[in-house]
mmCIF file of C-alpha atoms and ligand atoms in Angstrom:
data_model
loop_
_atom_site.group_PDB
_atom_site.id
_atom_site.type_symbol
_atom_site.label_atom_id
_atom_site.label_comp_id
_atom_site.label_asym_id
_atom_site.label_seq_id
_atom_site.Cartn_x
_atom_site.Cartn_y
_atom_site.Cartn_z
ATOM 1 C CA UNK A 1 0.000 0.000 0.000
ATOM 2 C CA UNK A 2 1.204 3.501 -0.791
ATOM 3 C CA UNK A 3 2.349 5.317 2.360
ATOM 4 C CA UNK A 4 0.729 8.628 1.304
ATOM 5 C CA UNK A 5 -1.915 9.729 -1.209
ATOM 6 C CA UNK A 6 -1.327 13.515 -1.305
ATOM 7 C CA UNK A 7 2.164 14.914 -0.871
ATOM 8 C CA UNK A 8 3.054 18.606 -0.778
ATOM 9 C CA UNK A 9 6.583 19.765 -1.540
ATOM 10 C CA UNK A 10 7.555 23.255 -0.426
ATOM 11 C CA UNK A 11 10.732 24.525 -2.110
ATOM 12 C CA UNK A 12 11.018 23.319 -5.717
ATOM 13 C CA UNK A 13 14.792 23.519 -6.173
ATOM 14 C CA UNK A 14 17.247 20.658 -6.734
ATOM 15 C CA UNK A 15 15.967 18.412 -3.940
ATOM 16 C CA UNK A 16 12.270 19.357 -4.027
ATOM 17 C CA UNK A 17 12.077 18.951 -7.809
ATOM 18 C CA UNK A 18 14.023 15.655 -7.684
ATOM 19 C CA UNK A 19 11.582 14.368 -5.078
ATOM 20 C CA UNK A 20 8.574 15.470 -7.149
ATOM 21 C CA UNK A 21 10.003 13.702 -10.195
ATOM 22 C CA UNK A 22 10.876 10.559 -8.199
ATOM 23 C CA UNK A 23 7.425 10.348 -6.576
ATOM 24 C CA UNK A 24 5.690 10.764 -9.922
ATOM 25 C CA UNK A 25 7.961 8.149 -11.501
ATOM 26 C CA UNK A 26 7.659 5.559 -8.729
ATOM 27 C CA UNK A 27 4.142 6.284 -7.379
ATOM 28 C CA UNK A 28 2.188 7.783 -10.285
ATOM 29 C CA UNK A 29 -1.164 7.755 -8.448
ATOM 30 C CA UNK A 30 0.127 9.994 -5.634
ATOM 31 C CA UNK A 31 -1.030 13.590 -6.056
ATOM 32 C CA UNK A 32 1.952 15.953 -5.823
ATOM 33 C CA UNK A 33 1.355 19.622 -5.009
ATOM 34 C CA UNK A 34 4.213 22.117 -4.994
ATOM 35 C CA UNK A 35 4.910 25.622 -3.783
ATOM 36 C CA UNK A 36 7.972 27.862 -3.890
ATOM 37 C CA UNK A 37 8.390 31.362 -2.483
ATOM 38 C CA UNK A 38 10.037 32.502 -5.729
ATOM 39 C CA UNK A 39 7.474 33.286 -8.484
ATOM 40 C CA UNK A 40 10.066 32.524 -11.194
ATOM 41 C CA UNK A 41 10.559 29.024 -9.726
ATOM 42 C CA UNK A 42 6.781 28.500 -9.649
ATOM 43 C CA UNK A 43 6.574 29.541 -13.327
ATOM 44 C CA UNK A 44 9.331 27.115 -14.254
ATOM 45 C CA UNK A 45 7.717 24.308 -12.239
ATOM 46 C CA UNK A 46 4.451 24.854 -14.123
ATOM 47 C CA UNK A 47 6.196 25.062 -17.499
ATOM 48 C CA UNK A 48 8.032 21.757 -16.983
ATOM 49 C CA UNK A 49 4.915 20.117 -15.458
ATOM 50 C CA UNK A 50 6.785 19.208 -12.271
ATOM 51 C CA UNK A 51 3.721 18.680 -10.066
ATOM 52 C CA UNK A 52 -0.002 18.031 -10.421
ATOM 53 C CA UNK A 53 -0.562 21.512 -9.027
ATOM 54 C CA UNK A 54 1.666 24.488 -8.121
ATOM 55 C CA UNK A 55 0.072 26.970 -5.719
ATOM 56 C CA UNK A 56 0.889 30.656 -5.254
ATOM 57 C CA UNK A 57 0.721 30.459 -1.467
ATOM 58 C CA UNK A 58 2.202 27.949 0.957
ATOM 59 C CA UNK A 59 -1.116 27.641 2.821
ATOM 60 C CA UNK A 60 -3.041 26.633 -0.306
ATOM 61 C CA UNK A 61 -0.509 23.880 -1.034
ATOM 62 C CA UNK A 62 -1.176 21.949 2.198
ATOM 63 C CA UNK A 63 -4.941 22.064 2.726
ATOM 64 C CA UNK A 64 -5.513 18.390 1.810
ATOM 65 C CA UNK A 65 -1.957 17.020 2.250
ATOM 66 C CA UNK A 66 -1.203 13.878 4.237
ATOM 67 C CA UNK A 67 2.564 14.574 4.003
ATOM 68 C CA UNK A 68 4.329 17.947 3.649
ATOM 69 C CA UNK A 69 8.062 17.932 2.887
ATOM 70 C CA UNK A 70 9.958 21.195 3.348
ATOM 71 C CA UNK A 71 12.798 21.417 0.797
ATOM 72 C CA UNK A 72 14.043 24.946 1.549
ATOM 73 C CA UNK A 73 17.452 26.121 2.902
ATOM 74 C CA UNK A 74 17.842 25.027 6.536
ATOM 75 C CA UNK A 75 17.506 28.486 8.074
ATOM 76 C CA UNK A 76 14.256 29.051 6.107
ATOM 77 C CA UNK A 77 12.577 25.929 7.561
ATOM 78 C CA UNK A 78 10.948 27.762 10.496
ATOM 79 C CA UNK A 79 9.478 30.488 8.252
ATOM 80 C CA UNK A 80 8.179 27.919 5.751
ATOM 81 C CA UNK A 81 6.588 25.910 8.594
ATOM 82 C CA UNK A 82 4.967 29.036 10.091
ATOM 83 C CA UNK A 83 3.400 29.814 6.711
ATOM 84 C CA UNK A 84 1.568 26.465 6.587
ATOM 85 C CA UNK A 85 0.596 26.246 10.283
ATOM 86 C CA UNK A 86 -2.989 27.519 9.923
ATOM 87 C CA UNK A 87 -3.878 25.396 6.881
ATOM 88 C CA UNK A 88 -2.178 22.120 7.802
ATOM 89 C CA UNK A 89 -4.638 19.215 8.321
ATOM 90 C CA UNK A 90 -4.494 17.880 11.902
ATOM 91 C CA UNK A 91 -3.303 14.414 10.872
ATOM 92 C CA UNK A 92 -0.683 15.523 8.309
ATOM 93 C CA UNK A 93 2.956 14.541 8.800
ATOM 94 C CA UNK A 94 5.561 17.281 8.298
ATOM 95 C CA UNK A 95 9.069 16.360 7.183
ATOM 96 C CA UNK A 96 12.054 18.083 5.588
ATOM 97 C CA UNK A 97 15.250 17.289 3.675
ATOM 98 C CA UNK A 98 17.674 19.674 5.417
ATOM 99 C CA UNK A 99 21.389 18.874 5.582
ATOM 100 C CA UNK A 100 21.484 19.313 9.365
ATOM 101 C CA UNK A 101 18.862 18.092 11.773
ATOM 102 C CA UNK A 102 18.930 19.348 15.395
ATOM 103 C CA UNK A 103 18.454 23.015 14.468
ATOM 104 C CA UNK A 104 15.748 22.165 11.914
ATOM 105 C CA UNK A 105 13.849 20.005 14.425
ATOM 106 C CA UNK A 106 13.947 22.916 16.894
ATOM 107 C CA UNK A 107 12.631 25.362 14.248
ATOM 108 C CA UNK A 108 9.821 23.016 13.166
ATOM 109 C CA UNK A 109 8.803 22.155 16.747
ATOM 110 C CA UNK A 110 8.523 25.867 17.576
ATOM 111 C CA UNK A 111 6.560 26.710 14.432
ATOM 112 C CA UNK A 112 4.241 23.674 14.577
ATOM 113 C CA UNK A 113 3.637 22.751 18.237
ATOM 114 C CA UNK A 114 1.738 19.490 18.739
ATOM 115 C CA UNK A 115 2.131 18.419 15.079
ATOM 116 C CA UNK A 116 3.715 15.202 13.806
ATOM 117 C CA UNK A 117 7.228 16.174 12.725
ATOM 118 C CA UNK A 118 9.625 13.549 11.316
ATOM 119 C CA UNK A 119 12.775 15.170 9.881
ATOM 120 C CA UNK A 120 14.913 13.398 7.279
ATOM 121 C CA UNK A 121 18.035 13.991 5.212
ATOM 122 C CA UNK A 122 18.607 12.364 1.823
ATOM 123 C CA UNK A 123 22.391 12.179 1.576
ATOM 124 C CA UNK A 124 22.294 12.783 -2.157
ATOM 125 C CA UNK A 125 22.766 15.895 -4.200
ATOM 126 C CA UNK A 126 24.897 17.814 -6.633
ATOM 127 C CA UNK A 127 26.478 21.253 -6.840
ATOM 128 C CA UNK A 128 23.537 22.485 -8.932
ATOM 129 C CA UNK A 129 20.344 24.136 -7.732
ATOM 130 C CA UNK A 130 16.907 25.099 -8.990
ATOM 131 C CA UNK A 131 13.927 23.193 -10.409
ATOM 132 C CA UNK A 132 15.606 22.258 -13.680
ATOM 133 C CA UNK A 133 18.647 20.738 -11.935
ATOM 134 C CA UNK A 134 16.626 17.930 -10.352
ATOM 135 C CA UNK A 135 16.277 14.385 -11.653
ATOM 136 C CA UNK A 136 14.115 11.406 -10.682
ATOM 137 C CA UNK A 137 16.944 8.968 -9.939
ATOM 138 C CA UNK A 138 18.848 11.226 -7.515
ATOM 139 C CA UNK A 139 17.968 9.157 -4.443
ATOM 140 C CA UNK A 140 18.493 5.680 -5.906
ATOM 141 C CA UNK A 141 21.033 3.687 -3.923
ATOM 142 C CA UNK A 142 21.707 6.667 -1.620
ATOM 143 C CA UNK A 143 21.208 6.942 2.103
ATOM 144 C CA UNK A 144 18.312 8.795 3.588
ATOM 145 C CA UNK A 145 18.788 9.423 7.318
ATOM 146 C CA UNK A 146 15.539 9.801 9.251
ATOM 147 C CA UNK A 147 15.897 11.559 12.625
ATOM 148 C CA UNK A 148 12.596 11.183 14.528
ATOM 149 C CA UNK A 149 12.114 12.998 17.831
ATOM 150 C CA UNK A 150 12.066 10.682 20.889
ATOM 151 C CA UNK A 151 8.278 10.757 21.185
ATOM 152 C CA UNK A 152 7.588 10.232 17.459
ATOM 153 C CA UNK A 153 4.650 8.040 16.410
ATOM 154 C CA UNK A 154 6.305 4.821 15.109
ATOM 155 C CA UNK A 155 3.646 4.397 12.398
ATOM 156 C CA UNK A 156 4.347 7.914 11.084
ATOM 157 C CA UNK A 157 8.079 7.098 10.995
ATOM 158 C CA UNK A 158 7.348 3.824 9.187
ATOM 159 C CA UNK A 159 5.286 5.618 6.516
ATOM 160 C CA UNK A 160 8.041 8.180 5.884
ATOM 161 C CA UNK A 161 10.678 5.422 5.717
ATOM 162 C CA UNK A 162 8.518 3.599 3.154
ATOM 163 C CA UNK A 163 8.269 6.759 1.019
ATOM 164 C CA UNK A 164 12.064 7.118 0.863
ATOM 165 C CA UNK A 165 12.481 3.403 0.102
ATOM 166 C CA UNK A 166 10.020 3.732 -2.765
ATOM 167 C CA UNK A 167 12.129 6.475 -4.386
ATOM 168 C CA UNK A 168 15.146 4.188 -4.125
ATOM 169 C CA UNK A 169 16.916 5.279 -0.934
ATOM 170 C CA UNK A 170 18.421 3.058 1.760
ATOM 171 C CA UNK A 171 17.043 4.354 5.027
ATOM 172 C CA UNK A 172 18.755 4.617 8.419
ATOM 173 C CA UNK A 173 17.374 6.226 11.571
ATOM 174 C CA UNK A 174 19.642 8.305 13.786
ATOM 175 C CA UNK A 175 19.575 10.730 16.693
ATOM 176 C CA UNK A 176 19.626 14.343 15.299
ATOM 177 C CA UNK A 177 22.730 15.417 17.273
ATOM 178 C CA UNK A 178 24.635 12.320 16.168
ATOM 179 C CA UNK A 179 23.585 12.951 12.558
ATOM 180 C CA UNK A 180 24.953 16.493 12.787
ATOM 181 C CA UNK A 181 28.362 15.321 14.082
ATOM 182 C CA UNK A 182 28.698 12.615 11.432
ATOM 183 C CA UNK A 183 27.654 14.902 8.576
ATOM 184 C CA UNK A 184 29.867 17.718 9.875
ATOM 185 C CA UNK A 185 32.930 15.589 9.135
ATOM 186 C CA UNK A 186 31.721 13.671 6.063
ATOM 187 C CA UNK A 187 29.955 16.485 4.201
ATOM 188 C CA UNK A 188 30.070 19.933 5.801
ATOM 189 C CA UNK A 189 33.835 20.082 6.499
ATOM 190 C CA UNK A 190 34.727 18.854 2.973
ATOM 191 C CA UNK A 191 32.584 21.652 1.536
ATOM 192 C CA UNK A 192 34.294 24.185 3.813
ATOM 193 C CA UNK A 193 37.710 22.949 2.705
ATOM 194 C CA UNK A 194 36.686 23.173 -0.959
ATOM 195 C CA UNK A 195 35.394 26.741 -0.524
ATOM 196 C CA UNK A 196 38.672 27.643 1.208
ATOM 197 C CA UNK A 197 41.073 26.101 -1.281
ATOM 198 C CA UNK A 198 39.299 27.523 -4.324
ATOM 199 C CA UNK A 199 39.220 30.925 -2.599
ATOM 200 C CA UNK A 200 42.937 30.706 -1.810
ATOM 201 C CA UNK A 201 43.745 29.763 -5.398
ATOM 202 C CA UNK A 202 41.627 32.567 -6.780
ATOM 203 C CA UNK A 203 43.457 35.068 -4.539
ATOM 204 C CA UNK A 204 46.721 33.801 -6.062
ATOM 205 C CA UNK A 205 45.352 34.059 -9.545
ATOM 206 C CA UNK A 206 45.887 37.786 -9.689
ATOM 207 C CA UNK A 207 49.596 37.034 -9.216
ATOM 208 C CA UNK A 208 49.844 34.092 -11.566
ATOM 209 C CA UNK A 209 47.330 35.330 -14.181
ATOM 210 C CA UNK A 210 45.407 32.334 -15.530
ATOM 211 C CA UNK A 211 47.799 29.613 -14.372
ATOM 212 C CA UNK A 212 45.429 28.336 -11.686
ATOM 213 C CA UNK A 213 42.829 27.448 -14.284
ATOM 214 C CA UNK A 214 45.285 26.465 -17.031
ATOM 215 C CA UNK A 215 47.177 23.914 -14.968
ATOM 216 C CA UNK A 216 44.364 22.809 -12.687
ATOM 217 C CA UNK A 217 44.866 19.107 -12.084
ATOM 218 C CA UNK A 218 42.109 16.635 -11.232
ATOM 219 C CA UNK A 219 42.229 17.272 -7.505
ATOM 220 C CA UNK A 220 41.699 21.006 -7.822
ATOM 221 C CA UNK A 221 38.947 20.518 -10.401
ATOM 222 C CA UNK A 222 37.076 18.244 -7.960
ATOM 223 C CA UNK A 223 37.306 21.005 -5.366
ATOM 224 C CA UNK A 224 35.926 23.583 -7.839
ATOM 225 C CA UNK A 225 32.880 21.373 -8.421
ATOM 226 C CA UNK A 226 32.091 21.257 -4.716
ATOM 227 C CA UNK A 227 32.899 24.965 -4.285
ATOM 228 C CA UNK A 228 30.283 25.734 -6.962
ATOM 229 C CA UNK A 229 27.547 24.559 -4.555
ATOM 230 C CA UNK A 230 24.703 26.899 -3.667
ATOM 231 C CA UNK A 231 25.875 29.854 -1.482
ATOM 232 C CA UNK A 232 22.556 30.295 0.358
ATOM 233 C CA UNK A 233 22.226 26.614 1.151
ATOM 234 C CA UNK A 234 25.771 26.288 2.489
ATOM 235 C CA UNK A 235 25.778 29.563 4.417
ATOM 236 C CA UNK A 236 22.712 28.190 6.208
ATOM 237 C CA UNK A 237 24.265 24.760 6.868
ATOM 238 C CA UNK A 238 27.392 26.230 8.498
ATOM 239 C CA UNK A 239 25.389 28.605 10.692
ATOM 240 C CA UNK A 240 22.731 26.039 11.664
ATOM 241 C CA UNK A 241 25.260 23.279 12.401
ATOM 242 C CA UNK A 242 27.769 25.652 13.964
ATOM 243 C CA UNK A 243 28.784 23.597 17.038
ATOM 244 C CA UNK A 244 29.448 20.338 15.205
ATOM 245 C CA UNK A 245 31.265 22.081 12.345
ATOM 246 C CA UNK A 246 33.466 24.071 14.748
ATOM 247 C CA UNK A 247 34.292 20.869 16.669
ATOM 248 C CA UNK A 248 35.341 19.059 13.476
ATOM 249 C CA UNK A 249 37.180 22.140 12.192
ATOM 250 C CA UNK A 250 39.189 22.260 15.436
ATOM 251 C CA UNK A 251 40.269 18.632 14.995
ATOM 252 C CA UNK A 252 41.044 19.226 11.328
ATOM 253 C CA UNK A 253 43.161 22.301 12.124
ATOM 254 C CA UNK A 254 45.186 20.302 14.658
ATOM 255 C CA UNK A 255 45.780 17.504 12.134
ATOM 256 C CA UNK A 256 46.757 20.065 9.481
ATOM 257 C CA UNK A 257 49.232 21.648 11.905
ATOM 258 C CA UNK A 258 50.739 18.205 12.555
ATOM 259 C CA UNK A 259 51.201 17.733 8.795
ATOM 260 C CA UNK A 260 52.742 21.204 8.490
ATOM 261 C CA UNK A 261 55.182 20.264 11.228
ATOM 262 C CA UNK A 262 56.032 16.928 9.559
ATOM 263 C CA UNK A 263 56.875 18.734 6.321
ATOM 264 C CA UNK A 264 58.909 21.415 8.106
ATOM 265 C CA UNK A 265 60.992 18.792 9.972
ATOM 266 C CA UNK A 266 61.342 16.409 7.029
ATOM 267 C CA UNK A 267 59.395 13.740 8.898
ATOM 268 C CA UNK A 268 58.833 11.483 5.887
ATOM 269 C CA UNK A 269 57.620 8.592 8.046
ATOM 270 C CA UNK A 270 54.742 10.666 9.449
ATOM 271 C CA UNK A 271 53.664 11.691 5.937
ATOM 272 C CA UNK A 272 54.066 8.182 4.516
ATOM 273 C CA UNK A 273 52.151 6.580 7.390
ATOM 274 C CA UNK A 274 49.213 8.993 7.082
ATOM 275 C CA UNK A 275 48.991 8.614 3.304
ATOM 276 C CA UNK A 276 49.143 4.807 3.647
ATOM 277 C CA UNK A 277 46.298 4.899 6.169
ATOM 278 C CA UNK A 278 44.126 7.154 4.002
ATOM 279 C CA UNK A 279 44.769 5.066 0.879
ATOM 280 C CA UNK A 280 43.534 1.992 2.778
ATOM 281 C CA UNK A 281 40.349 3.876 3.748
ATOM 282 C CA UNK A 282 39.599 4.745 0.125
ATOM 283 C CA UNK A 283 40.211 1.144 -0.955
ATOM 284 C CA UNK A 284 37.955 -0.280 1.739
ATOM 285 C CA UNK A 285 35.164 2.127 0.663
ATOM 286 C CA UNK A 286 35.479 0.825 -2.908
ATOM 287 C CA UNK A 287 35.504 -2.815 -1.704
ATOM 288 C CA UNK A 288 32.287 -2.182 0.223
ATOM 289 C CA UNK A 289 30.721 -0.925 -3.003
ATOM 290 C CA UNK A 290 30.199 2.564 -1.582
ATOM 291 C CA UNK A 291 32.251 4.362 -4.192
ATOM 292 C CA UNK A 292 29.445 6.538 -5.452
ATOM 293 C CA UNK A 293 31.791 9.421 -6.223
ATOM 294 C CA UNK A 294 32.755 8.619 -9.787
ATOM 295 C CA UNK A 295 29.364 7.535 -11.176
ATOM 296 C CA UNK A 296 27.697 10.525 -9.530
ATOM 297 C CA UNK A 297 30.171 13.114 -10.792
ATOM 298 C CA UNK A 298 29.873 11.757 -14.281
ATOM 299 C CA UNK A 299 26.166 10.996 -14.124
ATOM 300 C CA UNK A 300 24.271 12.271 -17.138
ATOM 301 C CA UNK A 301 21.025 13.954 -16.177
HETATM 302 N N1 NAI B 1 21.841 20.534 -2.753
HETATM 303 C C1 NAI B 1 22.126 19.354 -2.234
HETATM 304 O O1 NAI B 1 23.002 18.657 -2.739
HETATM 305 C C2 NAI B 1 21.359 18.870 -1.038
HETATM 306 C C3 NAI B 1 20.540 19.738 -0.303
HETATM 307 N N2 NAI B 1 19.874 19.277 0.801
HETATM 308 C C4 NAI B 1 19.017 20.192 1.555
HETATM 309 O O2 NAI B 1 17.852 20.403 0.765
HETATM 310 C C5 NAI B 1 17.325 21.695 0.993
HETATM 311 C C6 NAI B 1 17.084 22.364 -0.342
HETATM 312 O O3 NAI B 1 18.296 22.455 -1.046
HETATM 313 P P1 NAI B 1 18.326 22.574 -2.645
HETATM 314 O O4 NAI B 1 17.147 21.924 -3.247
HETATM 315 O O5 NAI B 1 19.669 22.157 -3.057
HETATM 316 O O6 NAI B 1 18.204 24.159 -2.802
HETATM 317 P P2 NAI B 1 17.690 25.022 -4.042
HETATM 318 O O7 NAI B 1 18.316 26.359 -3.896
HETATM 319 O O8 NAI B 1 17.865 24.297 -5.327
HETATM 320 O O9 NAI B 1 16.114 25.150 -3.743
HETATM 321 C C7 NAI B 1 15.606 25.751 -2.599
HETATM 322 C C8 NAI B 1 14.260 26.399 -2.978
HETATM 323 O O10 NAI B 1 13.607 26.838 -1.784
HETATM 324 C C9 NAI B 1 12.906 28.021 -2.093
HETATM 325 N N3 NAI B 1 12.597 28.713 -0.834
HETATM 326 C C10 NAI B 1 13.443 29.358 -0.002
HETATM 327 N N4 NAI B 1 12.773 29.806 1.085
HETATM 328 C C11 NAI B 1 11.480 29.418 0.930
HETATM 329 C C12 NAI B 1 10.302 29.555 1.727
HETATM 330 N N5 NAI B 1 10.321 30.176 2.917
HETATM 331 N N6 NAI B 1 9.148 29.020 1.261
HETATM 332 C C13 NAI B 1 9.117 28.397 0.062
HETATM 333 N N7 NAI B 1 10.190 28.240 -0.742
HETATM 334 C C14 NAI B 1 11.359 28.739 -0.300
HETATM 335 C C15 NAI B 1 13.838 28.782 -3.016
HETATM 336 O O11 NAI B 1 13.132 29.746 -3.776
HETATM 337 C C16 NAI B 1 14.400 27.639 -3.869
HETATM 338 O O12 NAI B 1 13.655 27.451 -5.061
HETATM 339 C C17 NAI B 1 18.315 22.407 1.915
HETATM 340 O O13 NAI B 1 17.828 22.394 3.215
HETATM 341 C C18 NAI B 1 19.575 21.572 1.808
HETATM 342 O O14 NAI B 1 20.334 21.628 2.998
HETATM 343 C C19 NAI B 1 19.904 17.960 1.178
HETATM 344 C C20 NAI B 1 20.660 17.063 0.466
HETATM 345 C C21 NAI B 1 21.478 17.462 -0.672
HETATM 346 O O1 ENO B 2 27.577 17.173 -4.544
HETATM 347 C C1 ENO B 2 28.129 16.641 -3.556
HETATM 348 O O2 ENO B 2 29.284 16.196 -3.614
HETATM 349 C C2 ENO B 2 27.403 16.539 -2.280
HETATM 350 O O3 ENO B 2 28.029 16.351 -1.263
HETATM 351 C C3 ENO B 2 25.924 16.657 -2.327
HETATM 352 C C4 ENO B 2 25.276 16.837 -0.999
HETATM 353 C C5 ENO B 2 25.217 18.095 -0.430
HETATM 354 C C6 ENO B 2 24.576 18.272 0.770
HETATM 355 C C7 ENO B 2 24.011 17.207 1.413
HETATM 356 O O4 ENO B 2 23.379 17.403 2.585
HETATM 357 C C8 ENO B 2 24.057 15.950 0.869
HETATM 358 C C9 ENO B 2 24.688 15.763 -0.347
#
């Protein structure tokens, strides 16, 4: 049985539009209603026939929904939830796709007291944004981490888990604070490093003219892809997951200082041992079949 009959998606960018496409592809009888605060995005969504209906107001999009998924930048979650509060049916489940979870749960709980809130995070995306960047297969074979509050209704959680399974995700449940620590090191810190290194190189570019671009090797190019990610989205992630990111950044800075010291003192063993350890990590990821990097970067969509 389908877990939901009428799903509303608020925020029709990369993730919202991918979800709309995936739901329509995998569960064609589900009615998908969409809303976005940006009129240009709503026009595009209508032109590309993204949803069964696109409404001009957030309230109108939820009046008969049994699931509402907020797909807006993490610091806009509270405002988006407040906009639907008066029109949300009593038995509707509210979820989201934000990249960090504790702050979002706090925003949603404040905006929608007494409502069923089950946050989630599909760990799948690209550096692109907007309704035309989405694609139906984005979530296939990817993790979706569901972070229910302690008192969550187990049946509501089960229905949301089933939705994500139907669009192809592997689902794990996790405590929100733990999610934020794990993602701070596996996703948020790598983005911060990419933004930094591309910024550093672009500062140098004025000295070296176009050499940074001309001789950019594979490693730097990979960083430029990540550093092309949406500025609003990532500003919000770093501010909303501040504590976990600062904790991981502290550890990273200490490790970087140790490497700096090893280079300064010609400690080849320290360098060799670290690089041997990290090579083994990469190889074990590939052996476990979790090397989604290459197919994703090259994925045609
Ligand atoms: N981009 C990625 O790779 C991934 C993003 N996420 C999360 O998904 C969420 C959405 O990200 P994207 O789809 O990439 O962003 P996006 O920039 O492509 O789309 C966000 C959309 O939300 C709309 N919006 C902003 N505030 C709104 C409001 N108050 N009410 C209605 N619409 C509003 C914007 O107009 C925009 O169309 C974020 O919370 C992000 O952390 C999660 C996994 C991957
Ligand atoms: O494009 C990439 O490399 C990503 O890392 C995509 C991504 C961005 C944010 C998330 O919360 C989850 C996945």
